[in-house]
Coordinates of C-alpha atoms in Angstrom, one line a residue:
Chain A
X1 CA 0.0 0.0 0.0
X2 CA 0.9 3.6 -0.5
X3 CA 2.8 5.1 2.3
X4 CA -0.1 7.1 4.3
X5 CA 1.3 10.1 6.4
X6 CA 0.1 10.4 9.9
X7 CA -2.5 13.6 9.4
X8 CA -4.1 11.6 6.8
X9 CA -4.3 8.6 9.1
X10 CA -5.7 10.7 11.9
X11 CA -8.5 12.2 9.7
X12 CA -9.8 8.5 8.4
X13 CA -9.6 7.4 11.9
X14 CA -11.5 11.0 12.8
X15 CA -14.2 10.0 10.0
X16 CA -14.4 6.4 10.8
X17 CA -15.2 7.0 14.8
X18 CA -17.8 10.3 13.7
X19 CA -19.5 7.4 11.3
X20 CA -20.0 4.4 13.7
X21 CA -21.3 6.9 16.1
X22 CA -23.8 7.7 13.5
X23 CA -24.4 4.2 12.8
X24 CA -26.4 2.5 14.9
X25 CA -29.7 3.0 13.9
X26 CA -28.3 1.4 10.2
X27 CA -26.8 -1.2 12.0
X28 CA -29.8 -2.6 13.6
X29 CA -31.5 -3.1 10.4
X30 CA -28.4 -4.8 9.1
X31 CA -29.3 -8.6 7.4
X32 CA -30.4 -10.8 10.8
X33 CA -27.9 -13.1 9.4
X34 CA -25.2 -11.2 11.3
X35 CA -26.4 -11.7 14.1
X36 CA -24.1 -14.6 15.6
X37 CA -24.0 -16.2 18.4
X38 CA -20.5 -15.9 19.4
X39 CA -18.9 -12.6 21.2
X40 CA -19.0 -9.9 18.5
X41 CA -15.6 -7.8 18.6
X42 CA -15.7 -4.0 18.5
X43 CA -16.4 -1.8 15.8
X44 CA -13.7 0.3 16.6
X45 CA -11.5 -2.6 16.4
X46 CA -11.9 -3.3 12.6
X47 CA -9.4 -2.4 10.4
X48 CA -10.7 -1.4 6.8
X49 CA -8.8 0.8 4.6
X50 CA -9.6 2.6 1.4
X51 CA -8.3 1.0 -1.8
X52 CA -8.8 1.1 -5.8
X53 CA -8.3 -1.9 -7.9
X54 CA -4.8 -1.1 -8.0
X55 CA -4.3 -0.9 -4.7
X56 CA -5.6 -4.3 -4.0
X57 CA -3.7 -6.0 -6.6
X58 CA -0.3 -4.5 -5.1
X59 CA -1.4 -6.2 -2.0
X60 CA -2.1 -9.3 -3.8
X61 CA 1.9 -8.8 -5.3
X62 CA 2.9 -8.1 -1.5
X63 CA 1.7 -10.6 -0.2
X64 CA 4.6 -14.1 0.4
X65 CA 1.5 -16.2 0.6
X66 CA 1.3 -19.0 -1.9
X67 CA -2.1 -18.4 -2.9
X68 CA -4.4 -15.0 -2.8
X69 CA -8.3 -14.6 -2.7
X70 CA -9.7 -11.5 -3.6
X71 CA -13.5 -11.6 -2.7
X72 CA -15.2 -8.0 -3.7
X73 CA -18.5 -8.2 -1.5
X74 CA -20.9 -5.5 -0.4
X75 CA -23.3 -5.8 3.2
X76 CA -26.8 -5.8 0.9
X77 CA -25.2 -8.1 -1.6
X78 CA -27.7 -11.4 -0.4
X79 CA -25.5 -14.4 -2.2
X80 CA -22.5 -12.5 -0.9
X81 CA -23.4 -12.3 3.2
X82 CA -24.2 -16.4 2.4
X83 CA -20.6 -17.2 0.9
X84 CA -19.0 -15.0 3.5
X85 CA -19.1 -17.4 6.8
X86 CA -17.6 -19.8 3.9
X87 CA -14.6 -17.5 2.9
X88 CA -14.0 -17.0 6.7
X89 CA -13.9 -20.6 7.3
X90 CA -11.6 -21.3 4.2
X91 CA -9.0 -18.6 6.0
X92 CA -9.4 -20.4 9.6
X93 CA -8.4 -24.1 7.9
X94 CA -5.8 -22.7 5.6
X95 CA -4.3 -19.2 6.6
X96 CA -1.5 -21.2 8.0
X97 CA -0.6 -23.3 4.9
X98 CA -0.1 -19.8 2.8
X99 CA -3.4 -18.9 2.4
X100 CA -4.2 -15.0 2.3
X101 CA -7.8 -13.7 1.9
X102 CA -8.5 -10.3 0.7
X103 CA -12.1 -9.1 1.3
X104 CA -13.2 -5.6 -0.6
X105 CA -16.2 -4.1 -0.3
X106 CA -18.1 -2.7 -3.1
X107 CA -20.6 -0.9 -0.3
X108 CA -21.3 2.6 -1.3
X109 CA -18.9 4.8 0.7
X110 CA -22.1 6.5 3.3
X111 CA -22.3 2.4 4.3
X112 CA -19.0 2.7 6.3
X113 CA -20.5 2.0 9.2
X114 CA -22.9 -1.2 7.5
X115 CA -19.7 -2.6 6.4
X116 CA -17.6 -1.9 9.7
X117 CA -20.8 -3.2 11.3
X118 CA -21.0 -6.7 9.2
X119 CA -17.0 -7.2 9.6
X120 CA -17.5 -6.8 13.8
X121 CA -20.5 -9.1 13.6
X122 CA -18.5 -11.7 11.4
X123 CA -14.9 -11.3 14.0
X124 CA -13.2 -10.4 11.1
X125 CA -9.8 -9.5 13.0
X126 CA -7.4 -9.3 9.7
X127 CA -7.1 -6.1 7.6
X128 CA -9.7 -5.7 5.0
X129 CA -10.6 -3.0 2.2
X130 CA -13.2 -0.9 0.9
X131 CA -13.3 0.0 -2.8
X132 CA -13.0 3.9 -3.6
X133 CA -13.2 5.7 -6.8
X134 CA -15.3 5.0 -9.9
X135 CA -16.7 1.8 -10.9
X136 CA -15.7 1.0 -14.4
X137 CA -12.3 1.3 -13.4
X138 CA -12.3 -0.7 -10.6
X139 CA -13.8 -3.5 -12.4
X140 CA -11.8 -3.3 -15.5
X141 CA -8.8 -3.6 -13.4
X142 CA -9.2 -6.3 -11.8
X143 CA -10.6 -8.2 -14.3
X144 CA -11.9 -7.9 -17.8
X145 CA -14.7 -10.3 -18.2
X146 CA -16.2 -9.0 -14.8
X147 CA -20.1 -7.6 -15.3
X148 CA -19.6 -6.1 -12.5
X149 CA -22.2 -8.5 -10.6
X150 CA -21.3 -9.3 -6.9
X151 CA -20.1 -11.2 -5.5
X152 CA -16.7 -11.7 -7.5
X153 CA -14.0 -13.9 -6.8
X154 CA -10.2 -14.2 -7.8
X155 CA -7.8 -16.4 -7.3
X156 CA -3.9 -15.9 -7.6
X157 CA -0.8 -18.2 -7.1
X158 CA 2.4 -17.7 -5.7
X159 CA 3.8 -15.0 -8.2
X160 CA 0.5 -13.1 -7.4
X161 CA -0.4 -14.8 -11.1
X162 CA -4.4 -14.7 -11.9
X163 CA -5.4 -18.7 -11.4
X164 CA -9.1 -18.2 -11.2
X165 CA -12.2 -15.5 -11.5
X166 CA -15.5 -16.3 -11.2
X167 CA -18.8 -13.8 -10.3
X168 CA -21.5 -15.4 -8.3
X169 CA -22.0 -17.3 -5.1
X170 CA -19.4 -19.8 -4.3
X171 CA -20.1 -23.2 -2.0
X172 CA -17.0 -24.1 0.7
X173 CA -15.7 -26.9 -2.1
X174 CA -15.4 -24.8 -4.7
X175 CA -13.7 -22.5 -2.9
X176 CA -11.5 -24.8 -1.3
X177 CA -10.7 -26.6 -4.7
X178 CA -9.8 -23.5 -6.3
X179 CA -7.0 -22.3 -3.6
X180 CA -5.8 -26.3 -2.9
X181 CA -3.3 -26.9 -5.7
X182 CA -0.9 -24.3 -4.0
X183 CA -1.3 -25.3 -0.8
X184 CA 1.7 -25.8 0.9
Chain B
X1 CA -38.5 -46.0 -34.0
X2 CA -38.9 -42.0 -34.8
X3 CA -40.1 -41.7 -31.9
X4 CA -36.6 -42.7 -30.3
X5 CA -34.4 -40.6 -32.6
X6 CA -36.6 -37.8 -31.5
X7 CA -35.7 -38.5 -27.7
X8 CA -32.3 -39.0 -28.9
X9 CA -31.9 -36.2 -30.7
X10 CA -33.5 -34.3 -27.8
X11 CA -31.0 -35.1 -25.2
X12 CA -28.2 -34.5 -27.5
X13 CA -29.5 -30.8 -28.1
X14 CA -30.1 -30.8 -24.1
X15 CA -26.6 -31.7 -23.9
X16 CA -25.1 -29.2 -26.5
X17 CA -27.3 -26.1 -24.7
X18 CA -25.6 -27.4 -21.5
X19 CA -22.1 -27.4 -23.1
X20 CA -23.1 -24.0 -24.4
X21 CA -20.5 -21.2 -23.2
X22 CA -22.1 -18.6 -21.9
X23 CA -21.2 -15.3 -23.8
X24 CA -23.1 -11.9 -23.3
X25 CA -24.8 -10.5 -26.2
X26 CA -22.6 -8.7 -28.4
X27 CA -22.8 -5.4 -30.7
X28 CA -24.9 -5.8 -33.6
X29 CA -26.9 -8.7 -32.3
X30 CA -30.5 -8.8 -32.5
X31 CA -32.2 -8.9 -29.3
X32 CA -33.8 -12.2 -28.5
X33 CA -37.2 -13.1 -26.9
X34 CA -38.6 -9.8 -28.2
X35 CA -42.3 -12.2 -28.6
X36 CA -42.0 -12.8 -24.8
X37 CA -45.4 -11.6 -23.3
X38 CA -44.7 -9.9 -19.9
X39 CA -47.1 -8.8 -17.6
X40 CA -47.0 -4.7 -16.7
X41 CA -47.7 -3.1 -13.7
X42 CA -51.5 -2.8 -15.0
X43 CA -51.4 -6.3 -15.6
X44 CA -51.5 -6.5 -19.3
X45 CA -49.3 -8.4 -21.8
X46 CA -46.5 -6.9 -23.2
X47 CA -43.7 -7.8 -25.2
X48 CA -40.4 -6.2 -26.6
X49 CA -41.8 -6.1 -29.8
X50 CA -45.2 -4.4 -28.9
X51 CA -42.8 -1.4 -27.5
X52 CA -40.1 -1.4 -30.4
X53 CA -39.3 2.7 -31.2
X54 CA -38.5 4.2 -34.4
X55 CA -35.3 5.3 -33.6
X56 CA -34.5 2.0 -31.4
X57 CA -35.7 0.0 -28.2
X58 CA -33.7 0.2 -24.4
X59 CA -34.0 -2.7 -23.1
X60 CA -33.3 -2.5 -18.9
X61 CA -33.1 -5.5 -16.4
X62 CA -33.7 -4.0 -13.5
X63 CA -35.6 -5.0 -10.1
X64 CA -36.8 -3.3 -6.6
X65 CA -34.3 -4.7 -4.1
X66 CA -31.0 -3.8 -5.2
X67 CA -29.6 -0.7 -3.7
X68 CA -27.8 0.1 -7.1
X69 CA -31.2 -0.4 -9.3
X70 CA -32.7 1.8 -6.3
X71 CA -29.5 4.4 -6.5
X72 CA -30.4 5.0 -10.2
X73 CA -34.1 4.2 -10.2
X74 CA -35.1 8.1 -10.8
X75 CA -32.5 9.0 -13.5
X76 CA -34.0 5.7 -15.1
X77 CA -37.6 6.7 -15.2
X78 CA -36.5 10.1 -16.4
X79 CA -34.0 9.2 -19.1
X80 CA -36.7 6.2 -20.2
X81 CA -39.4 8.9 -20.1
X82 CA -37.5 11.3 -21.6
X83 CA -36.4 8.9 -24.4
X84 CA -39.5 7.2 -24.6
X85 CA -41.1 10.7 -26.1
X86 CA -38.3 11.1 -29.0
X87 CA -39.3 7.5 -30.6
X88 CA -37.2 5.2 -28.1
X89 CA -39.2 2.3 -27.1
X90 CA -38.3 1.5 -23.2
X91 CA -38.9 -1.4 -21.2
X92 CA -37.8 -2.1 -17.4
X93 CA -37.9 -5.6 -16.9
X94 CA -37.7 -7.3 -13.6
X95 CA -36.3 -11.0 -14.2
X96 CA -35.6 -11.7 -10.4
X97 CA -37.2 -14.7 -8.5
X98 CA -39.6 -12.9 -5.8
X99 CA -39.1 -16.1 -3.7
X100 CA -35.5 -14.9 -2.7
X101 CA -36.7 -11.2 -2.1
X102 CA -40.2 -10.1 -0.9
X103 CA -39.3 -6.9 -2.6
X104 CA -38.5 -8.0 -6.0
X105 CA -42.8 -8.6 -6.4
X106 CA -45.2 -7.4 -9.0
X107 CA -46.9 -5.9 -5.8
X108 CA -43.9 -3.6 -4.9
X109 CA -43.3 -3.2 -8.9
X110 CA -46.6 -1.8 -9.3
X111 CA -46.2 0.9 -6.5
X112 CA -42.5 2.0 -7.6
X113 CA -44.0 2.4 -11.4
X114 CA -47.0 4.8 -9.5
X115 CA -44.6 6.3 -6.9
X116 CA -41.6 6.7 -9.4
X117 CA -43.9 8.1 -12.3
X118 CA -42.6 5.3 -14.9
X119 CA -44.6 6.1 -18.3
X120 CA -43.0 3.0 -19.6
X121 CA -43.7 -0.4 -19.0
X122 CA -42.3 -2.3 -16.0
X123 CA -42.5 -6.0 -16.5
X124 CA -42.1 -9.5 -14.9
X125 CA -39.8 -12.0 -16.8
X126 CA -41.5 -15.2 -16.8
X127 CA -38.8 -17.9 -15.3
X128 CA -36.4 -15.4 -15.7
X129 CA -36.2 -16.4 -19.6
X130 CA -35.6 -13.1 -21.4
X131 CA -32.8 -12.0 -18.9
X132 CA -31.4 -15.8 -20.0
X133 CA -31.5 -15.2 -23.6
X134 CA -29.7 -11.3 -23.0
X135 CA -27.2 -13.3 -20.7
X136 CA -27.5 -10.0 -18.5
X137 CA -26.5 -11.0 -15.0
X138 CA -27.4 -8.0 -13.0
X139 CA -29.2 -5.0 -12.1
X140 CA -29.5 -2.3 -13.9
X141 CA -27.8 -3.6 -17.0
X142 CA -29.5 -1.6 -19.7
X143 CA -29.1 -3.1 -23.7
X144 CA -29.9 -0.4 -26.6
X145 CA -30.8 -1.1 -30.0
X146 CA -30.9 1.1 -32.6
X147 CA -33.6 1.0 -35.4
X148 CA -32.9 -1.9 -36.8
X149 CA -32.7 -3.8 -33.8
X150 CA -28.7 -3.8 -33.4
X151 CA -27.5 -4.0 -30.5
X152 CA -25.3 -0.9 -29.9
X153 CA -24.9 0.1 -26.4
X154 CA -24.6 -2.3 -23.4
X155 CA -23.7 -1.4 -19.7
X156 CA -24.6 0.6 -17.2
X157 CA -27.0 4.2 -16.7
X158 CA -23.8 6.7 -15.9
X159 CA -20.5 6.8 -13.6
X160 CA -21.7 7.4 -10.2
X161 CA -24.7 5.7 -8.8
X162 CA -24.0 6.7 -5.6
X163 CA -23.8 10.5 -6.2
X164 CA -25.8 11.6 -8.6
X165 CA -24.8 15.3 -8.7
X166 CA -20.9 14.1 -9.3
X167 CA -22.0 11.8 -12.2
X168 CA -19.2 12.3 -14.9
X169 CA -20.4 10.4 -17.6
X170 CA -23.9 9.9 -18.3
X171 CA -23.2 7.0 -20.7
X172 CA -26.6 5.8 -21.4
X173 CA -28.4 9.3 -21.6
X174 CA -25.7 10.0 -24.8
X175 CA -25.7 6.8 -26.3
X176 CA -29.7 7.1 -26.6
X177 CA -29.1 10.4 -27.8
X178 CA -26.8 9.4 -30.5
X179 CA -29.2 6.5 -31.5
X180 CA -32.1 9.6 -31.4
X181 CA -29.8 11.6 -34.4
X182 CA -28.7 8.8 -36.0
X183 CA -25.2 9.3 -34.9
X184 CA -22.5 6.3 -33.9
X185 CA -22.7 6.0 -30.0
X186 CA -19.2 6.5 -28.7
X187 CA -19.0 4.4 -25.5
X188 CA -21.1 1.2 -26.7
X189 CA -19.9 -0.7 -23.4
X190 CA -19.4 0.1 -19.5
X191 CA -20.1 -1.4 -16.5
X192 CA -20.7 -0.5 -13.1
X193 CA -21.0 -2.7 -10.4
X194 CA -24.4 -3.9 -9.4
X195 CA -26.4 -6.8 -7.6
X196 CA -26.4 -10.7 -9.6
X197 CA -29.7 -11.4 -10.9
X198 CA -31.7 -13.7 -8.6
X199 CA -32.3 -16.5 -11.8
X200 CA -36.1 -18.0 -11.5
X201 CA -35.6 -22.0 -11.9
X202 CA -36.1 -22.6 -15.8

């Protein structure tokens, strides 16, 4: 990622704590589905940053894990909040054998606190991102034959090569298939 | 014994529409289904060919649910009404299954077309099939033809669903105003991102 200076830090972090204090009439409306049984972790202790197409794939080339999945997701995306406690579980059983999952969410950017919301609900305790700028761009970039339909998938290999794309709704053993050749 | 080379040959066209790749309608197709009859929101019949303009036919799969259909809904209704009155024929069509969202029904469709002021017809896709045959796969995804029935603009309404006074690029609103002189349209395909469509079983 692009080197942040500290100001610029402190405003996100300014905007990110004015919008969950806004938030929690949105929240409660939020999909039922969230609602999990376990201990939910804080809001405040989500870490989501801002990111284009671009900035995603440079984390996908970063990244020393031997296979990358970029999910792009959004909080009122329906098949997407179904696949998502799949993804999660695919990370648990493999994030140790080289496995790196990259969530972005599509949300429109007044959802911050939805999306913030759903990623607390979930325990999602890893970095995640939320796509910024224009859409065409951001869909072009990271892949061609992408409508733009949600929820899309990527998969990439060691060298942070393209393996697989799909859009749609994905079951656990498709995703698990697609990321188990390079499994260390 | 014709009887089984029927069957036969039935499972091996089955088979071969199942081996099909699926590939999105390109430029300068035709559209398909136009005979389709789909029920408005004052429950008549209507089909792509009843609506066909002069000057060329918008075609939009759209549906209630889907906050980026909802995001654009008014700039919709008023390009398609705009349009509509300068010899475009427009039709909304709603291929989603209801079953998977309440608020994809012909009930809520009927009060969005009353509410939103639609002068163009908002229709149900029976089992999804003319959505199918467009291989559009979510909403809004608007195809135009121009008059005669080429396809020659597929994508999305403009660049900024979100924000509609930062909108950039109204992609749709020139390519139907290009089709309207008789001009080439410029940007024939963009994309946006935008909710799958929730398939009906066939």
């Amino acid at each position: 990622m692009r080197q942040v200076t500290i100001p610029v830090l402190m405003m996100i972090l300014m905007m990110f704590s004015t919008c969950s204090n806004q938030s929690e009439d949105a929240s409660q409306s939020a999909d039922q589905s969230m609602q999990q049984s376990g201990s939910a972790i804080d809001t405040s202790q989500i870490q989501l940053q801002k990111a284009t197409a671009s900035d995603v794939l440079q984390v996908v080339q970063e990244s020393d894990a031997s296979v990358k999945m970029v999910n792009v997701w959004a909080t009122w995306c329906q098949p997407c909040r179904e696949e998502f406690p799949d993804l999660l579980q695919l990370r648990e059983n493999y994030n140790d054998q080289g496995f790196d999952l990259i969530f972005v969410s599509a949300d429109f950017e007044g959802e911050l606190p939805q999306v913030k919301q759903f990623l607390a609900d979930h325990q999602v305790d890893f970095t995640t991102f939320m796509k910024t700028g224009k859409d065409m761009e951001f869909i072009n970039t990271l892949h061609d034959e992408w409508s733009g339909a949600l929820p899309a998938t990527l998969v990439f290999g060691p060298e942070g090569e393209l393996q697989d794309f799909w859009q749609g709704k994905a079951d656990y053993a498709k995703l698990e298939s697609a990321i188990k050749p390079y499994i260390q | 014994m014709i009887q089984i080379y029927t069957k036969i040959a039935a499972v091996f066209i089955f088979a071969l529409m199942l081996a099909a790749p699926v590939s999105a309608l390109e430029l300068g197709d035709k559209a398909p289904k136009t005979d389709v009859q789909m029920k408005n929101a004052a429950g008549e019949q209507v089909s792509i060919s009843d609506i066909k303009g002069e000057n060329g036919t918008l075609v939009i799969f759209t549906c209630n649910s889907c906050p980026w259909a909802k995001a654009w809904e008014d700039r919709i209704v008023e390009i398609g009404n705009e349009f509509q009155e300068k010899g475009i024929g427009v039709i909304a069509i709603n291929s989603n299954d209801p079953s998977v969202n309440s608020e994809d029904s012909f009930d809520v469709m009927t009060q969005r077309v009353s509410s939103k002021g639609y002068n163009f017809p908002y229709v149900v896709d029976p089992g999804s099939q003319v959505a199918r045959a467009f291989n559009a796969t979510k909403t809004p995804e608007a195809f135009l033809f121009d008059e005669n029935g080429q396809l020659v603009y597929h994508g999305t309404v403009d660049d900024d669903a979100y924000n509609p006074n930062q909108v950039e690029e109204r992609y749709l609103r020139e390519a139907l105003q290009a089709v309207s002189n008789d001009n080439k349209v410029a940007k024939q395909k963009t994309k946006a991102i935008g909710c799958t469509i929730k398939f009906q079983d066939a």
